[in-house]
């Protein structure tokens, strides 16, 4: 938990401890980055109003070193800001003031998603092999070096291989969002294509169906 307000911090730690969560807490972004670099956490709760770094900056730096799920705690009820942070890699957000129960429910949902993603099986589409338990993917036997989002996107499309997956469903499943702009998906698709050695103009596995969604299928 990254929170500089002692009162908020103590109350949340008390609640989360009662719910049998182990909590480490710090009051600055730099301490948080150090902690995340050193320990494997299940989830990070990140206050946006920290004394040393802007929350958006903190999130960006955190994402540079870890794929850990992040829930933003914000005092600003600003939809544009929230969308920006979700696109920058936050998994969910809570608006202050929030109760321990509310945070607990959001945490459970985020943990369910990240564990659900980790609990699957091996998916095979042509020469593409995706091990969702170990979170590893390879193409024709060569390992693919994917970011967490790229992996989730590929695994989700592979789980629906052969069918067109609507963009709305991709946003909901991979980003946990009911809304967002298409660019988010397009950017990740283009990175994924590069790693698969293909382009939008000459697709092999990843086919964009204009105005509808994306289809993953083995090359003809
Ligand atoms: Ca604060």
PDB file of N, CA, C and O and ligand atoms in Angstrom, residues 2-5 8 27 47-51 73 75 96, ligand 1:
ATOM      1  N   UNK A   2       0.618   2.097  -0.987  1.00  0.00           N
ATOM      2  CA  UNK A   2       1.381   3.335  -1.103  1.00  0.00           C
ATOM      3  C   UNK A   2       0.443   4.479  -0.747  1.00  0.00           C
ATOM      4  O   UNK A   2      -0.457   4.818  -1.524  1.00  0.00           O
ATOM      5  N   UNK A   3       0.620   5.041   0.443  1.00  0.00           N
ATOM      6  CA  UNK A   3      -0.315   6.052   0.947  1.00  0.00           C
ATOM      7  C   UNK A   3       0.426   6.902   1.966  1.00  0.00           C
ATOM      8  O   UNK A   3       1.028   6.373   2.897  1.00  0.00           O
ATOM      9  N   UNK A   4       0.389   8.212   1.767  1.00  0.00           N
ATOM     10  CA  UNK A   4       1.134   9.073   2.685  1.00  0.00           C
ATOM     11  C   UNK A   4       0.274   9.574   3.848  1.00  0.00           C
ATOM     12  O   UNK A   4       0.802  10.113   4.814  1.00  0.00           O
ATOM     13  N   UNK A   5      -1.027   9.385   3.772  1.00  0.00           N
ATOM     14  CA  UNK A   5      -1.910   9.835   4.848  1.00  0.00           C
ATOM     15  C   UNK A   5      -1.975   8.752   5.941  1.00  0.00           C
ATOM     16  O   UNK A   5      -2.527   7.679   5.727  1.00  0.00           O
ATOM     17  N   UNK A   8      -5.574   7.330   6.903  1.00  0.00           N
ATOM     18  CA  UNK A   8      -6.124   6.433   5.874  1.00  0.00           C
ATOM     19  C   UNK A   8      -5.357   5.113   5.905  1.00  0.00           C
ATOM     20  O   UNK A   8      -5.940   4.016   5.898  1.00  0.00           O
ATOM     21  N   UNK A  27       5.034   5.417   2.261  1.00  0.00           N
ATOM     22  CA  UNK A  27       4.382   6.708   2.100  1.00  0.00           C
ATOM     23  C   UNK A  27       4.870   7.526   0.918  1.00  0.00           C
ATOM     24  O   UNK A  27       4.389   8.629   0.681  1.00  0.00           O
ATOM     25  N   UNK A  47      -1.868   5.368  -4.052  1.00  0.00           N
ATOM     26  CA  UNK A  47      -2.466   6.691  -3.882  1.00  0.00           C
ATOM     27  C   UNK A  47      -1.886   7.616  -4.953  1.00  0.00           C
ATOM     28  O   UNK A  47      -0.686   7.569  -5.231  1.00  0.00           O
ATOM     29  N   UNK A  48      -2.729   8.447  -5.558  1.00  0.00           N
ATOM     30  CA  UNK A  48      -2.215   9.333  -6.609  1.00  0.00           C
ATOM     31  C   UNK A  48      -1.564  10.583  -6.047  1.00  0.00           C
ATOM     32  O   UNK A  48      -0.721  11.190  -6.685  1.00  0.00           O
ATOM     33  N   UNK A  49      -1.995  11.004  -4.857  1.00  0.00           N
ATOM     34  CA  UNK A  49      -1.448  12.233  -4.285  1.00  0.00           C
ATOM     35  C   UNK A  49      -0.324  11.926  -3.306  1.00  0.00           C
ATOM     36  O   UNK A  49      -0.531  11.866  -2.102  1.00  0.00           O
ATOM     37  N   UNK A  50       0.875  11.712  -3.842  1.00  0.00           N
ATOM     38  CA  UNK A  50       2.025  11.382  -2.993  1.00  0.00           C
ATOM     39  C   UNK A  50       2.960  12.588  -2.917  1.00  0.00           C
ATOM     40  O   UNK A  50       2.965  13.421  -3.816  1.00  0.00           O
ATOM     41  N   UNK A  51       3.749  12.694  -1.855  1.00  0.00           N
ATOM     42  CA  UNK A  51       4.580  13.877  -1.684  1.00  0.00           C
ATOM     43  C   UNK A  51       5.731  13.993  -2.683  1.00  0.00           C
ATOM     44  O   UNK A  51       6.170  15.090  -3.000  1.00  0.00           O
ATOM     45  N   UNK A  73      -5.789   4.679  -6.084  1.00  0.00           N
ATOM     46  CA  UNK A  73      -6.694   5.349  -5.151  1.00  0.00           C
ATOM     47  C   UNK A  73      -6.611   6.833  -5.455  1.00  0.00           C
ATOM     48  O   UNK A  73      -5.548   7.442  -5.330  1.00  0.00           O
ATOM     49  N   UNK A  75      -8.318  10.884  -5.306  1.00  0.00           N
ATOM     50  CA  UNK A  75      -9.255  11.819  -4.702  1.00  0.00           C
ATOM     51  C   UNK A  75      -9.996  12.568  -5.794  1.00  0.00           C
ATOM     52  O   UNK A  75     -11.035  13.161  -5.572  1.00  0.00           O
ATOM     53  N   UNK A  96     -11.580   8.224  -3.501  1.00  0.00           N
ATOM     54  CA  UNK A  96     -11.630   8.562  -2.077  1.00  0.00           C
ATOM     55  C   UNK A  96     -12.832   9.451  -1.782  1.00  0.00           C
ATOM     56  O   UNK A  96     -13.170  10.288  -2.598  1.00  0.00           O
TER      57      UNK A  96
HETATM   58 CA1  LIG B   1      -2.100  11.297  -0.440  1.00  0.00          CA
END
